[in-house]
PDB file of C-alpha atoms in Angstrom:
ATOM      1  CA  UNK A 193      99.214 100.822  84.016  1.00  0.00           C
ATOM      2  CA  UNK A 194      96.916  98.219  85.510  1.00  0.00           C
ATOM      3  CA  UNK A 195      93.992 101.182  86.339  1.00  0.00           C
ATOM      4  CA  UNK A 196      90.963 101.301  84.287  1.00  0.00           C
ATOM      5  CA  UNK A 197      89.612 104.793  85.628  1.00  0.00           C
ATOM      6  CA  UNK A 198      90.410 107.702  87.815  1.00  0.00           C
ATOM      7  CA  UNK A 199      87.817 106.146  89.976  1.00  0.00           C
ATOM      8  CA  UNK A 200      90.438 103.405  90.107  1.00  0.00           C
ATOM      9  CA  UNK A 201      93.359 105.285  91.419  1.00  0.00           C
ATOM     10  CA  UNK A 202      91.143 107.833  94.066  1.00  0.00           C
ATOM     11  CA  UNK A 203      89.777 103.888  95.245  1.00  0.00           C
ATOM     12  CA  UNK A 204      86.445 102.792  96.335  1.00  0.00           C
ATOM     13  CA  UNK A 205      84.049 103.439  99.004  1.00  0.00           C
ATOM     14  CA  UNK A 206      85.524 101.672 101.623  1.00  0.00           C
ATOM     15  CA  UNK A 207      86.166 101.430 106.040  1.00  0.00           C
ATOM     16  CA  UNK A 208      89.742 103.073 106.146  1.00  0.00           C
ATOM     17  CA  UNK A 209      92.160 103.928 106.682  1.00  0.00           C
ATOM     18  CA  UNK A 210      93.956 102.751 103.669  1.00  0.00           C
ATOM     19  CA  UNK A 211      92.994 101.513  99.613  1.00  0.00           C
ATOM     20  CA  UNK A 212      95.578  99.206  99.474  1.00  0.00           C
ATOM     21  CA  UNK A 213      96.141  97.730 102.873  1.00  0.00           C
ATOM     22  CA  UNK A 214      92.559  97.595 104.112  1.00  0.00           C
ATOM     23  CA  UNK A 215      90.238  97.553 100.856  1.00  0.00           C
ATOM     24  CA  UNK A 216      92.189  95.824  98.781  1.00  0.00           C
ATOM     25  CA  UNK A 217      92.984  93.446 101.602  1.00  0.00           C
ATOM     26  CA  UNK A 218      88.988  92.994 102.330  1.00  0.00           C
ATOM     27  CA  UNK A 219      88.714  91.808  98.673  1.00  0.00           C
ATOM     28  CA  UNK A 220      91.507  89.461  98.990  1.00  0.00           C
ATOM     29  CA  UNK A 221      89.368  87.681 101.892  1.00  0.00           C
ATOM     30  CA  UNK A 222      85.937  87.892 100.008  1.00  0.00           C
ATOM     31  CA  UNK A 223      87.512  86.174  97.153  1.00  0.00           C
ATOM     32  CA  UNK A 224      88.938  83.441  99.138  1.00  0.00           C
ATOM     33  CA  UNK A 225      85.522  82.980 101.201  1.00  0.00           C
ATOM     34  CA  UNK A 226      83.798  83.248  97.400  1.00  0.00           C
ATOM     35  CA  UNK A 227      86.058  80.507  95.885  1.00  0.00           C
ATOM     36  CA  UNK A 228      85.984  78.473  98.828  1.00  0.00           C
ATOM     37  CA  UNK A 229      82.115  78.298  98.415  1.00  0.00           C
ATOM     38  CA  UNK A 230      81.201  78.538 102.244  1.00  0.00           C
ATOM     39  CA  UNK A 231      82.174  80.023 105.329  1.00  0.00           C
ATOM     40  CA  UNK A 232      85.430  78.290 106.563  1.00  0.00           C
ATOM     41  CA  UNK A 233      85.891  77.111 110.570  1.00  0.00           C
ATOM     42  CA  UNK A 234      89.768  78.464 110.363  1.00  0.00           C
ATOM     43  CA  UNK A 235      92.515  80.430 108.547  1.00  0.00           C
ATOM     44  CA  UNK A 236      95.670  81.023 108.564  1.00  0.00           C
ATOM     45  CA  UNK A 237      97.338  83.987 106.918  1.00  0.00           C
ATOM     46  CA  UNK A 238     100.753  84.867 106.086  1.00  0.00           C
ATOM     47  CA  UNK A 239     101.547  88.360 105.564  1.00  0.00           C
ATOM     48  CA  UNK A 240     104.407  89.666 103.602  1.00  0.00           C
ATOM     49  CA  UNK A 241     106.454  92.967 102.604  1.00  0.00           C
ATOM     50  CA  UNK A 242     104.403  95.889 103.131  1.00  0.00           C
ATOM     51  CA  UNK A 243     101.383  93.762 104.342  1.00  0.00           C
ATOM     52  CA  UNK A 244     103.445  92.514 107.469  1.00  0.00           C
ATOM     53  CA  UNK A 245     104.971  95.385 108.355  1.00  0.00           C
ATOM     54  CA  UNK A 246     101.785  97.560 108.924  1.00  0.00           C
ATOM     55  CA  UNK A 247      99.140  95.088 109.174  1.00  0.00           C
ATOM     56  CA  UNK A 248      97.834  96.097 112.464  1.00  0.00           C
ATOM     57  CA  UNK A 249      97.698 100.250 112.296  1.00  0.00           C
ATOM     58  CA  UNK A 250      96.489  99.863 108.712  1.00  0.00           C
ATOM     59  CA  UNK A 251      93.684  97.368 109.465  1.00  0.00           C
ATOM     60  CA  UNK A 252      95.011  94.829 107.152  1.00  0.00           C
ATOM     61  CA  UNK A 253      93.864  92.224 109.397  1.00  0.00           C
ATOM     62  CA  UNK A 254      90.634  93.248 110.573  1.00  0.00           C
ATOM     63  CA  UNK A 255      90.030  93.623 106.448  1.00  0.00           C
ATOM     64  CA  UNK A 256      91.155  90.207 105.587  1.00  0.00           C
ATOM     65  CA  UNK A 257      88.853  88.689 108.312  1.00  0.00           C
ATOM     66  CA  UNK A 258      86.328  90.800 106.827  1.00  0.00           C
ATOM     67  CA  UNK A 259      86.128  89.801 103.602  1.00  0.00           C
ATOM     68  CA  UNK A 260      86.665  86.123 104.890  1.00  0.00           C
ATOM     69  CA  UNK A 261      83.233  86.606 106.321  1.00  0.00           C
ATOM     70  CA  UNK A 262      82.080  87.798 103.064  1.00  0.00           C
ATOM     71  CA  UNK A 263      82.018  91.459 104.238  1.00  0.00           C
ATOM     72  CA  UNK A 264      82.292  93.731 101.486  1.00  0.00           C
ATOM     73  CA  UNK A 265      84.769  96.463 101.830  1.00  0.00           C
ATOM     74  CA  UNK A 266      81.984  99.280 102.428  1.00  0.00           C
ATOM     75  CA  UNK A 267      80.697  97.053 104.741  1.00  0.00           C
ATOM     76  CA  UNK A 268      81.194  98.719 108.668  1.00  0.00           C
ATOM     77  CA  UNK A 269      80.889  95.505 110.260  1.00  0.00           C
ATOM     78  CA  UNK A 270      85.127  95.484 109.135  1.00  0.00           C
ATOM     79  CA  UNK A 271      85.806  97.400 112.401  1.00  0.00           C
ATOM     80  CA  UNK A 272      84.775  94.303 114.338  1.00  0.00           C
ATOM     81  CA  UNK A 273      85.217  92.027 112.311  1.00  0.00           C
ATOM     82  CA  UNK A 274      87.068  89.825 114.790  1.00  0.00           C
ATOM     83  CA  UNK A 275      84.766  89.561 117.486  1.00  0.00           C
ATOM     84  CA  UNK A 276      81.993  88.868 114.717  1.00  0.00           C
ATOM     85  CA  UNK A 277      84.373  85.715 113.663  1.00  0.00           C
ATOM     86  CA  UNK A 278      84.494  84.718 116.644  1.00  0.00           C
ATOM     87  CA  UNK A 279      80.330  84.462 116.757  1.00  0.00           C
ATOM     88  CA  UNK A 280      80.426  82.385 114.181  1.00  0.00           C
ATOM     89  CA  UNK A 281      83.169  80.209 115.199  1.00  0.00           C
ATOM     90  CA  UNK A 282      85.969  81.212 112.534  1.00  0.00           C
ATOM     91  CA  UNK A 283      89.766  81.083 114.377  1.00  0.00           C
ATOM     92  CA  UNK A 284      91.868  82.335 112.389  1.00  0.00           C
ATOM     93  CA  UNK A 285      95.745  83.102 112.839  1.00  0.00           C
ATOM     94  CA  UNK A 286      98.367  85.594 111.575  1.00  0.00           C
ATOM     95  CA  UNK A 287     102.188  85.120 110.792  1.00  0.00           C
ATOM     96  CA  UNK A 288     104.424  87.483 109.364  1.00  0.00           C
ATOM     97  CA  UNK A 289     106.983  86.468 107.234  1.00  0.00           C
ATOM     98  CA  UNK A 290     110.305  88.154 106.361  1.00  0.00           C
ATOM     99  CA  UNK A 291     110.636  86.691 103.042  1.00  0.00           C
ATOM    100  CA  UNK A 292     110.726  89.521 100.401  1.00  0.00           C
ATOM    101  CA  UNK A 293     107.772  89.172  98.168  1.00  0.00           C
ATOM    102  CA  UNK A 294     107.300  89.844  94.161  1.00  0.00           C
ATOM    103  CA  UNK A 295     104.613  92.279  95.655  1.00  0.00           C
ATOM    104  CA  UNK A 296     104.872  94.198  98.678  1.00  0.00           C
ATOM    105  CA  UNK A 297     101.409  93.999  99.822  1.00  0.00           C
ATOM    106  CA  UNK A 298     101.153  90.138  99.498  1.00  0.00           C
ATOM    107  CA  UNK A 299      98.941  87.645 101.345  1.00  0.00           C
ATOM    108  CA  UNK A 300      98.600  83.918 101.580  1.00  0.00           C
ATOM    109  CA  UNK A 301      95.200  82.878 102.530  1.00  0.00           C
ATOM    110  CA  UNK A 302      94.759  79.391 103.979  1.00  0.00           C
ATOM    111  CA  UNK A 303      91.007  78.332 104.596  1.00  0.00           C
ATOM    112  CA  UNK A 304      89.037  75.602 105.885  1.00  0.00           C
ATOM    113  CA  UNK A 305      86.986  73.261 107.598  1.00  0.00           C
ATOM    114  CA  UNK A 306      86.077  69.663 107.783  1.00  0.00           C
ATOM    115  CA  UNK A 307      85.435  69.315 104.111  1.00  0.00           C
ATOM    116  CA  UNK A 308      88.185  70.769 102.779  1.00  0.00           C
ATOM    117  CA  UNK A 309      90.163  73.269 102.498  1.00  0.00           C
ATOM    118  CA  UNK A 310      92.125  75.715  99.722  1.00  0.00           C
ATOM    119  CA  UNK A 311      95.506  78.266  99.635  1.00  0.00           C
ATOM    120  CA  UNK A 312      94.879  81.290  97.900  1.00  0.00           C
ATOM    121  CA  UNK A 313      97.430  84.054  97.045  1.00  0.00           C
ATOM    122  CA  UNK A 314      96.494  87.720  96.668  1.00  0.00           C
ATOM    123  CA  UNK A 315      98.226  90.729  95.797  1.00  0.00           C
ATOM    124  CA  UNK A 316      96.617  94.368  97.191  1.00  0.00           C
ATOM    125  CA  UNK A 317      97.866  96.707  94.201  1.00  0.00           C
ATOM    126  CA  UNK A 318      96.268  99.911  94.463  1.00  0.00           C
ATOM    127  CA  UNK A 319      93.026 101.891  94.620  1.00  0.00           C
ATOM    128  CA  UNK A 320      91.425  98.629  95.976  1.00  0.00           C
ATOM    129  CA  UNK A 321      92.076  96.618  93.619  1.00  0.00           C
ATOM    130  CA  UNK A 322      93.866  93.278  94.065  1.00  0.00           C
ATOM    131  CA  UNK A 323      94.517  90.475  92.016  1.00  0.00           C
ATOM    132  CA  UNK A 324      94.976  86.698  92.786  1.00  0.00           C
ATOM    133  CA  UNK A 325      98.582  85.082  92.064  1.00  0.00           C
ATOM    134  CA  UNK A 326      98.110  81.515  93.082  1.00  0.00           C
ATOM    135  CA  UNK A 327      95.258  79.275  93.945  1.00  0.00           C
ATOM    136  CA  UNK A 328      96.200  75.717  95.055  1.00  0.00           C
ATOM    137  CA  UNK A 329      99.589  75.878  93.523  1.00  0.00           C
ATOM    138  CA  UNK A 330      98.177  76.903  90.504  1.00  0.00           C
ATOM    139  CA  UNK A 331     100.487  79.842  89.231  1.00  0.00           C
ATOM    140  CA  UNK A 332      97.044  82.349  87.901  1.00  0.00           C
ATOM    141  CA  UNK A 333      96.280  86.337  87.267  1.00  0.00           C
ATOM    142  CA  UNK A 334      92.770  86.584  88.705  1.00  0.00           C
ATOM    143  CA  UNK A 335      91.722  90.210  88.838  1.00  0.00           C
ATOM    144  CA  UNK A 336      88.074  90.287  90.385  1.00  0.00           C
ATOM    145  CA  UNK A 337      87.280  92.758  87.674  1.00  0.00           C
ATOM    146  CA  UNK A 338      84.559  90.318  85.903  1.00  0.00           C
ATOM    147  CA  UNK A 339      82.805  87.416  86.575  1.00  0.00           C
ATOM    148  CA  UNK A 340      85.393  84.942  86.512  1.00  0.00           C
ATOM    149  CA  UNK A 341      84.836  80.693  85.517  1.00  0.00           C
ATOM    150  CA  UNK A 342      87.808  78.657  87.079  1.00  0.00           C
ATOM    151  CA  UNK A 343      87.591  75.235  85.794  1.00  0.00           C
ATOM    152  CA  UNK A 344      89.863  72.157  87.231  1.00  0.00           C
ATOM    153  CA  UNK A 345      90.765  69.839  84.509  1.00  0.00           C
ATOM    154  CA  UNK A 346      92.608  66.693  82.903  1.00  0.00           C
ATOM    155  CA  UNK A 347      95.056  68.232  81.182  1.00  0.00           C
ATOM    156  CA  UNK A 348      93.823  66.623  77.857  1.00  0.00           C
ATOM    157  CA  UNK A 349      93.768  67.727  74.046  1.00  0.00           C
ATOM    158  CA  UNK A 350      90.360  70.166  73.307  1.00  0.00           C
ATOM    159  CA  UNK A 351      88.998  70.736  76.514  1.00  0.00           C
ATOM    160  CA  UNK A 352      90.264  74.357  76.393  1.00  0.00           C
ATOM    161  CA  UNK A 353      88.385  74.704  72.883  1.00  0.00           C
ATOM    162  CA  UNK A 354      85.231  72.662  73.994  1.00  0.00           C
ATOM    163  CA  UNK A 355      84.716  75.247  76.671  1.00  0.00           C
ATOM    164  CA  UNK A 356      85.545  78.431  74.332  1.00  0.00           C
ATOM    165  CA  UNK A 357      83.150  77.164  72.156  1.00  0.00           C
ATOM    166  CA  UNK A 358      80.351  76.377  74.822  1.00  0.00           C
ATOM    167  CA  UNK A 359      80.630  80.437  76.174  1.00  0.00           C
ATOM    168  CA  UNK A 360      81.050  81.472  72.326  1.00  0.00           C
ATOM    169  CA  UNK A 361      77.563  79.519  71.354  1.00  0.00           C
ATOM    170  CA  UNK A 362      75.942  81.278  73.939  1.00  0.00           C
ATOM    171  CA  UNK A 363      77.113  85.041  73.358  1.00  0.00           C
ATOM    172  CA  UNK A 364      80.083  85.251  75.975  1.00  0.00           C
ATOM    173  CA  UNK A 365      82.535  87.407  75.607  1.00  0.00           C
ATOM    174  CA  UNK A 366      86.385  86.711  76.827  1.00  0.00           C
ATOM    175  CA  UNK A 367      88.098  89.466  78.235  1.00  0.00           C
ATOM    176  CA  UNK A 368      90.887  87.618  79.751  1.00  0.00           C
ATOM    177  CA  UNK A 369      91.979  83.874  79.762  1.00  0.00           C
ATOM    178  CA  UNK A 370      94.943  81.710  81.583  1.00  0.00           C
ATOM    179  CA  UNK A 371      95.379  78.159  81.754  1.00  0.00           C
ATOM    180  CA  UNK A 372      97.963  76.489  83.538  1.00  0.00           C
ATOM    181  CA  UNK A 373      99.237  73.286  84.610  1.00  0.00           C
ATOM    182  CA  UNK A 374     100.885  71.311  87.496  1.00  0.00           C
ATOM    183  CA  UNK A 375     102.361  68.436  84.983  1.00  0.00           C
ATOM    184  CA  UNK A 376     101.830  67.185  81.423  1.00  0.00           C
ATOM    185  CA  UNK A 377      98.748  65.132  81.311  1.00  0.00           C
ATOM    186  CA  UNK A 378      97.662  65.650  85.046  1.00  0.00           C
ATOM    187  CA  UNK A 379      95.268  68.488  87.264  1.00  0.00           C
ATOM    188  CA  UNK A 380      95.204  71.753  84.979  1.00  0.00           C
ATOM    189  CA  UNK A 381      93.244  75.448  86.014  1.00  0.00           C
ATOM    190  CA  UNK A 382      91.701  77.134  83.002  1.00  0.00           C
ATOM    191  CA  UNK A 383      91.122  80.689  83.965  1.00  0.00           C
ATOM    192  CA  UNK A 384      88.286  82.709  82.278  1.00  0.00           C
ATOM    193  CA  UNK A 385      86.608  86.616  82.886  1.00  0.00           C
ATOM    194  CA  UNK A 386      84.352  87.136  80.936  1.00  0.00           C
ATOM    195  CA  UNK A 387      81.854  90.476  79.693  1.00  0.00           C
ATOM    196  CA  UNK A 388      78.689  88.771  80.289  1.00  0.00           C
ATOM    197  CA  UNK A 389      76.819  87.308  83.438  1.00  0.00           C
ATOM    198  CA  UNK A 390      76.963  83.522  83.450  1.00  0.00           C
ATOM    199  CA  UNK A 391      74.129  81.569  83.942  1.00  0.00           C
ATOM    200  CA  UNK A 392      73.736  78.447  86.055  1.00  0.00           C
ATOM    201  CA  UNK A 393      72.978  76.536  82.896  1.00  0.00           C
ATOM    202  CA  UNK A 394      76.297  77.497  81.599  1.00  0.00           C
ATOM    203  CA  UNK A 395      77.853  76.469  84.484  1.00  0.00           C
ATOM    204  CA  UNK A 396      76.386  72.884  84.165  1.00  0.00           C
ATOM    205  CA  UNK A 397      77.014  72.414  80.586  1.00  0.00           C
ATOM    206  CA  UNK A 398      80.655  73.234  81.264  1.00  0.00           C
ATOM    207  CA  UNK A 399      80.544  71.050  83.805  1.00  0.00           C
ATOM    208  CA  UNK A 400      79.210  68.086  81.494  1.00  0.00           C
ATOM    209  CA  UNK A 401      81.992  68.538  79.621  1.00  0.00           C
ATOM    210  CA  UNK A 402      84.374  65.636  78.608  1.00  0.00           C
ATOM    211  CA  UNK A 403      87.656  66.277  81.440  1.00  0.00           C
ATOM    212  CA  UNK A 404      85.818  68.754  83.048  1.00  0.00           C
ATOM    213  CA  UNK A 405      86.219  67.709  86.998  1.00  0.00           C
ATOM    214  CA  UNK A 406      85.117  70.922  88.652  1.00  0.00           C
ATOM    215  CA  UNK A 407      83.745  74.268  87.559  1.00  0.00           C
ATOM    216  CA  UNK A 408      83.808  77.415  90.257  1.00  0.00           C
ATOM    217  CA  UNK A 409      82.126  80.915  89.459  1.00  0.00           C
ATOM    218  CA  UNK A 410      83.469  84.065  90.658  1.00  0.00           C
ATOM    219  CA  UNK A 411      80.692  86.678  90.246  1.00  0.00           C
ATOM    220  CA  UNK A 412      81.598  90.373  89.206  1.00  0.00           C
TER     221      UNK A 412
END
């Protein structure tokens, strides 16, 4: 059982109508607007299973849009969330897809503007909760239950113990770790949630670390 509480399962307080397809869909947005670092100009989002098949009447898509603009999923400015994308000049497009997921309320997130841009694949799983599958290829298990480090890497010898023992030094606690990897010796994602809060000077000492190419922080 992935739920922590009965506060888990009854689900947070939220704009309906639904835990899973509009909360847990809200958080799948915030997380992609929070790891994307800014407000994106445009997204695209696929919608599969459950997700696509009830998107509209559950307010799957005014949630996602939401969250994209950093809306939490209390937050009553969900209801209009479209029109309020459209003041600040975020288009944004949905496709269904009749592919069957591993998850039936699955969503692919595809942000951007003219910096950049970044994929991001979230699962809603109940209560409100959701959990990220896939960030930029990178196969993860992101819950959004802690404050989360996601560190982009050369996939070099130590690196994964340089940066245990950085959080260790300072009193942080891992509650849950993943690293992963496109190919041997290339790009790799280390993955960390942690107990504690962490601090912008941890953030630039793991950053100053040998391999270390870029350091993101997902706040609880």
């Amino acid at each position: 059982m992935k739920f922590r509480s009965v506060f888990d399962i009854i689900g947070p307080v939220m704009v309906g109508p639904s835990s899973s397809h509009t909360a847990g869909a809200a958080r799948i947005g915030r997380v992609a607007r929070t790891l994307f670092g800014r407000q994106p100009e445009w997204a695209e989002i696929r919608l599969y299973g459950s997700f696509a098949e009830t998107y509209k009447g559950h307010g799957t898509d005014v949630a996602i849009v939401g969250g994209l603009l950093d809306y939490d999923t209390d937050d009553e400015r969900i209801r209009t969330a479209f029109e309020e994308a459209e003041q600040v000049g975020l288009k944004f497009e949905f496709i269904t897809e009749s592919d069957e997921p591993e998850h039936p309320n699955t969503a692919k997130v595809r942000i951007g503007d003219a910096k950049g841009e970044m994929e991001l694949t979230g699962i809603s799983i109940g209560g409100g909760k959701m959990e990220v599958t896939e960030l930029n290829g990178f196969t993860l298990r992101l819950t959004g239950h802690y404050p989360a480090l996601l560190i982009v890497h050369h996939d070099r010898p130590g690196v994964i113990a340089s940066v245990a023992n950085a959080l260790a030094a300072d009193g942080i606690n891992i509650a849950h770790m993943e690293c992963g990897r496109k190919e041997k010796g290339e790009m790799a994602l280390m993955v960390i949630e942690v107990d504690q809060i962490i601090t912008d000077s941890m953030i630039r000492l793991i950053t100053d670390l040998d391999n270390v190419t870029q350091v993101s922080i997902l706040a609880d």
